[in-house]
Amino acid sequence: MHFARQAGVRVAVFDGDVRDADAVTRSLADAAPQVVMNLAAPVDVRRDPALIPLMDTVIVDGALNVHRASGDATLLQCGTCEEYGTIDAPFAEDDDPSEPVSPYAAAKLRSTRTLLDLDARRPDGPRVVVARPFLTYGPGQRSRALIPAAVDAALARRPFPMTAGLQTRELNYVDDIARGLLLAATTPAARGRIVN
């Protein structure tokens, strides 16, 4: 949040469940924001079909609740690089994603497409920006994620099980992601667009 303060932005945090449309509406009405950032998602990229109901209700339905409640405020929907599926990297914003490989990625892609479709029909112009961050690392990250797991293994002098390393990955420090989200949300030319 220190980036927001440096930019002169007042931050109000919704500490609730985005599936509760009434709570989202009340919170946004009380805050009366000019910009809303929806980062709500249970981040879990396992390919487990049992995750579909949770991902759909939190990510897709939650995004619709935030969209409805945000009125004319600019809405930054936080997507994910996972939306691109199995197409070859590097990814570009105008690439057509393949079939997402996890319920998380599929729900993120549905929320992106739904919000941009709703936004395209606005008579007074777009107000939604979809940011697709790539692999984020930094303090507070769960220990099973790549960077903390590799660091823990190195410090403990344990072998670190890895793939053959043929994937392309872009790692971004959390402060850089925060700065990028703020810039995407406050740049009028980004409205109606996807920003990697």
CSV table of N, CA and C in Angstrom, one decimal, residues 62-135:
chain,number,residue,atom,x,y,z
A,62,GLY,N,-17.9,-13.6,-7.9
A,62,GLY,CA,-17.4,-12.4,-7.1
A,62,GLY,C,-17.0,-11.3,-8.0
A,63,ALA,N,-16.4,-11.5,-9.2
A,63,ALA,CA,-16.1,-10.4,-10.1
A,63,ALA,C,-17.3,-9.7,-10.6
A,64,LEU,N,-18.4,-10.5,-10.8
A,64,LEU,CA,-19.6,-9.8,-11.3
A,64,LEU,C,-20.2,-9.0,-10.1
A,65,ASN,N,-20.1,-9.5,-8.9
A,65,ASN,CA,-20.6,-8.7,-7.8
A,65,ASN,C,-19.9,-7.4,-7.6
A,66,VAL,N,-18.5,-7.4,-7.8
A,66,VAL,CA,-17.7,-6.2,-7.7
A,66,VAL,C,-18.0,-5.3,-8.9
A,67,HIS,N,-18.2,-5.8,-10.0
A,67,HIS,CA,-18.5,-5.0,-11.2
A,67,HIS,C,-19.8,-4.3,-11.0
A,68,ARG,N,-20.8,-5.0,-10.6
A,68,ARG,CA,-22.1,-4.3,-10.4
A,68,ARG,C,-22.1,-3.2,-9.3
A,69,ALA,N,-21.3,-3.5,-8.3
A,69,ALA,CA,-21.3,-2.6,-7.1
A,69,ALA,C,-20.3,-1.4,-7.4
A,70,SER,N,-19.4,-1.5,-8.3
A,70,SER,CA,-18.4,-0.4,-8.5
A,70,SER,C,-18.9,0.8,-9.3
A,71,GLY,N,-20.2,0.7,-9.8
A,71,GLY,CA,-20.7,1.9,-10.5
A,71,GLY,C,-19.9,2.4,-11.6
A,72,ASP,N,-19.5,3.7,-11.6
A,72,ASP,CA,-18.7,4.2,-12.7
A,72,ASP,C,-17.3,4.3,-12.4
A,73,ALA,N,-16.9,3.7,-11.3
A,73,ALA,CA,-15.4,3.7,-10.9
A,73,ALA,C,-14.7,2.8,-11.9
A,74,THR,N,-13.4,3.1,-12.2
A,74,THR,CA,-12.6,2.2,-13.0
A,74,THR,C,-12.4,0.9,-12.2
A,75,LEU,N,-12.6,-0.2,-12.9
A,75,LEU,CA,-12.4,-1.5,-12.2
A,75,LEU,C,-11.2,-2.2,-12.8
A,76,LEU,N,-10.2,-2.5,-11.9
A,76,LEU,CA,-9.1,-3.3,-12.3
A,76,LEU,C,-9.5,-4.8,-11.9
A,77,GLN,N,-9.6,-5.7,-12.8
A,77,GLN,CA,-9.8,-7.1,-12.5
A,77,GLN,C,-8.5,-7.7,-12.6
A,78,CYS,N,-8.0,-8.4,-11.5
A,78,CYS,CA,-6.8,-9.0,-11.5
A,78,CYS,C,-6.9,-10.4,-12.1
A,79,GLY,N,-6.4,-10.6,-13.3
A,79,GLY,CA,-6.4,-11.9,-13.9
A,79,GLY,C,-5.2,-12.7,-13.6
A,80,THR,N,-4.7,-13.5,-14.5
A,80,THR,CA,-3.5,-14.3,-14.3
A,80,THR,C,-2.9,-14.7,-15.6
A,81,CYS,N,-1.6,-14.9,-15.6
A,81,CYS,CA,-0.9,-15.5,-16.8
A,81,CYS,C,-1.4,-16.9,-17.1
A,82,GLU,N,-2.0,-17.6,-16.1
A,82,GLU,CA,-2.5,-18.9,-16.2
A,82,GLU,C,-3.7,-18.9,-17.2
A,83,GLU,N,-4.3,-17.8,-17.5
A,83,GLU,CA,-5.4,-17.7,-18.5
A,83,GLU,C,-4.9,-18.1,-19.9
A,84,TYR,N,-3.6,-18.0,-20.2
A,84,TYR,CA,-3.2,-18.3,-21.5
A,84,TYR,C,-3.1,-19.8,-21.8
A,85,GLY,N,-3.2,-20.6,-20.8
A,85,GLY,CA,-3.2,-22.1,-21.0
A,85,GLY,C,-1.9,-22.6,-21.5
A,86,THR,N,-2.0,-23.4,-22.6
A,86,THR,CA,-0.8,-24.1,-23.0
A,86,THR,C,-0.2,-23.5,-24.3
A,87,ILE,N,-0.6,-22.3,-24.7
A,87,ILE,CA,0.0,-21.7,-25.9
A,87,ILE,C,1.5,-21.4,-25.6
A,88,ASP,N,2.3,-21.3,-26.7
A,88,ASP,CA,3.7,-21.0,-26.5
A,88,ASP,C,4.0,-19.6,-25.9
A,89,ALA,N,4.9,-19.6,-25.0
A,89,ALA,CA,5.4,-18.3,-24.5
A,89,ALA,C,6.4,-17.7,-25.4
A,90,PRO,N,6.7,-16.4,-25.4
A,90,PRO,CA,6.1,-15.4,-24.5
A,90,PRO,C,4.7,-15.1,-25.0
A,91,PHE,N,3.9,-14.7,-24.0
A,91,PHE,CA,2.5,-14.4,-24.2
A,91,PHE,C,2.3,-12.9,-24.5
A,92,ALA,N,1.4,-12.6,-25.4
A,92,ALA,CA,1.0,-11.2,-25.7
A,92,ALA,C,-0.5,-11.0,-25.4
A,93,GLU,N,-0.8,-9.8,-25.1
A,93,GLU,CA,-2.2,-9.5,-24.7
A,93,GLU,C,-3.2,-9.9,-25.7
A,94,ASP,N,-2.9,-9.8,-27.0
A,94,ASP,CA,-3.9,-10.2,-28.0
A,94,ASP,C,-3.8,-11.7,-28.4
A,95,ASP,N,-3.0,-12.5,-27.7
A,95,ASP,CA,-3.0,-13.9,-28.0
A,95,ASP,C,-4.3,-14.5,-27.6
A,96,ASP,N,-4.7,-15.5,-28.4
A,96,ASP,CA,-6.0,-16.2,-28.1
A,96,ASP,C,-5.6,-17.4,-27.2
A,97,PRO,N,-6.0,-17.4,-25.9
A,97,PRO,CA,-5.7,-18.4,-25.0
A,97,PRO,C,-6.2,-19.8,-25.4
A,98,SER,N,-5.4,-20.8,-25.0
A,98,SER,CA,-5.9,-22.2,-25.3
A,98,SER,C,-6.8,-22.6,-24.1
A,99,GLU,N,-7.2,-23.8,-24.1
A,99,GLU,CA,-8.0,-24.3,-23.0
A,99,GLU,C,-7.2,-24.2,-21.7
A,100,PRO,N,-7.7,-23.5,-20.7
A,100,PRO,CA,-7.0,-23.4,-19.4
A,100,PRO,C,-6.8,-24.8,-18.8
A,101,VAL,N,-5.7,-24.9,-18.1
A,101,VAL,CA,-5.4,-26.3,-17.5
A,101,VAL,C,-5.9,-26.5,-16.1
A,102,SER,N,-6.4,-25.5,-15.4
A,102,SER,CA,-6.9,-25.7,-14.1
A,102,SER,C,-8.2,-25.0,-13.9
A,103,PRO,N,-9.0,-25.4,-12.9
A,103,PRO,CA,-10.3,-24.6,-12.6
A,103,PRO,C,-10.0,-23.2,-12.3
A,104,TYR,N,-8.9,-22.9,-11.6
A,104,TYR,CA,-8.5,-21.5,-11.3
A,104,TYR,C,-8.3,-20.7,-12.6
A,105,ALA,N,-7.5,-21.2,-13.5
A,105,ALA,CA,-7.3,-20.5,-14.8
A,105,ALA,C,-8.5,-20.4,-15.6
A,106,ALA,N,-9.4,-21.4,-15.6
A,106,ALA,CA,-10.6,-21.3,-16.4
A,106,ALA,C,-11.5,-20.3,-15.8
A,107,ALA,N,-11.6,-20.2,-14.5
A,107,ALA,CA,-12.5,-19.2,-13.9
A,107,ALA,C,-12.0,-17.8,-14.1
A,108,LYS,N,-10.6,-17.6,-14.0
A,108,LYS,CA,-10.0,-16.3,-14.3
A,108,LYS,C,-10.3,-15.9,-15.7
A,109,LEU,N,-10.2,-16.8,-16.7
A,109,LEU,CA,-10.5,-16.5,-18.1
A,109,LEU,C,-11.9,-16.1,-18.3
A,110,ARG,N,-12.8,-16.9,-17.7
A,110,ARG,CA,-14.3,-16.5,-17.8
A,110,ARG,C,-14.6,-15.2,-17.2
A,111,SER,N,-14.0,-14.8,-16.1
A,111,SER,CA,-14.2,-13.5,-15.5
A,111,SER,C,-13.7,-12.4,-16.4
A,112,THR,N,-12.5,-12.6,-17.0
A,112,THR,CA,-11.9,-11.6,-17.9
A,112,THR,C,-12.8,-11.4,-19.1
A,113,ARG,N,-13.2,-12.5,-19.7
A,113,ARG,CA,-14.1,-12.4,-20.9
A,113,ARG,C,-15.5,-11.8,-20.6
A,114,THR,N,-16.0,-12.2,-19.5
A,114,THR,CA,-17.3,-11.6,-19.1
A,114,THR,C,-17.3,-10.1,-18.8
A,115,LEU,N,-16.3,-9.7,-18.0
A,115,LEU,CA,-16.2,-8.3,-17.7
A,115,LEU,C,-15.9,-7.4,-18.9
A,116,LEU,N,-15.0,-7.9,-19.8
A,116,LEU,CA,-14.6,-7.1,-21.0
A,116,LEU,C,-15.8,-7.1,-21.9
A,117,ASP,N,-16.6,-8.1,-22.0
A,117,ASP,CA,-17.8,-8.1,-22.8
A,117,ASP,C,-18.9,-7.2,-22.3
A,118,LEU,N,-19.1,-7.2,-21.0
A,118,LEU,CA,-20.0,-6.2,-20.4
A,118,LEU,C,-19.5,-4.8,-20.6
A,119,ASP,N,-18.2,-4.6,-20.4
A,119,ASP,CA,-17.6,-3.3,-20.6
A,119,ASP,C,-17.7,-2.8,-22.0
A,120,ALA,N,-17.6,-3.6,-23.0
A,120,ALA,CA,-17.7,-3.2,-24.4
A,120,ALA,C,-19.1,-2.6,-24.8
A,121,ARG,N,-20.1,-3.0,-24.0
A,121,ARG,CA,-21.4,-2.5,-24.3
A,121,ARG,C,-21.8,-1.2,-23.6
A,122,ARG,N,-20.8,-0.7,-22.8
A,122,ARG,CA,-21.1,0.6,-22.1
A,122,ARG,C,-21.2,1.7,-23.1
A,123,PRO,N,-22.3,2.5,-23.1
A,123,PRO,CA,-22.4,3.6,-24.0
A,123,PRO,C,-21.4,4.8,-23.7
A,124,ASP,N,-20.9,4.9,-22.5
A,124,ASP,CA,-20.0,6.0,-22.2
A,124,ASP,C,-18.5,5.5,-22.1
A,125,GLY,N,-18.2,4.4,-22.7
A,125,GLY,CA,-16.8,4.0,-22.9
A,125,GLY,C,-16.4,3.0,-21.8
A,126,PRO,N,-15.3,2.3,-22.0
A,126,PRO,CA,-14.8,1.3,-21.1
A,126,PRO,C,-14.4,1.8,-19.8
A,127,ARG,N,-14.5,1.0,-18.8
A,127,ARG,CA,-14.0,1.3,-17.4
A,127,ARG,C,-13.2,0.2,-16.8
A,128,VAL,N,-13.2,-1.0,-17.4
A,128,VAL,CA,-12.5,-2.2,-16.9
A,128,VAL,C,-11.2,-2.3,-17.5
A,129,VAL,N,-10.2,-2.6,-16.6
A,129,VAL,CA,-8.8,-3.0,-17.1
A,129,VAL,C,-8.6,-4.4,-16.5
A,130,VAL,N,-8.1,-5.3,-17.3
A,130,VAL,CA,-7.7,-6.6,-16.8
A,130,VAL,C,-6.2,-6.7,-16.8
A,131,ALA,N,-5.7,-6.9,-15.6
A,131,ALA,CA,-4.2,-7.0,-15.4
A,131,ALA,C,-3.9,-8.5,-15.3
A,132,ARG,N,-3.0,-9.0,-16.0
A,132,ARG,CA,-2.6,-10.4,-15.9
A,132,ARG,C,-1.1,-10.5,-15.4
A,133,PRO,N,-1.0,-10.5,-14.0
A,133,PRO,CA,0.4,-10.6,-13.5
A,133,PRO,C,0.9,-12.0,-13.8
A,134,PHE,N,2.3,-12.0,-13.9
A,134,PHE,CA,3.0,-13.3,-14.0
A,134,PHE,C,3.6,-13.6,-12.7
A,135,LEU,N,4.2,-14.7,-12.6
A,135,LEU,CA,4.6,-15.3,-11.3
A,135,LEU,C,5.1,-14.3,-10.3
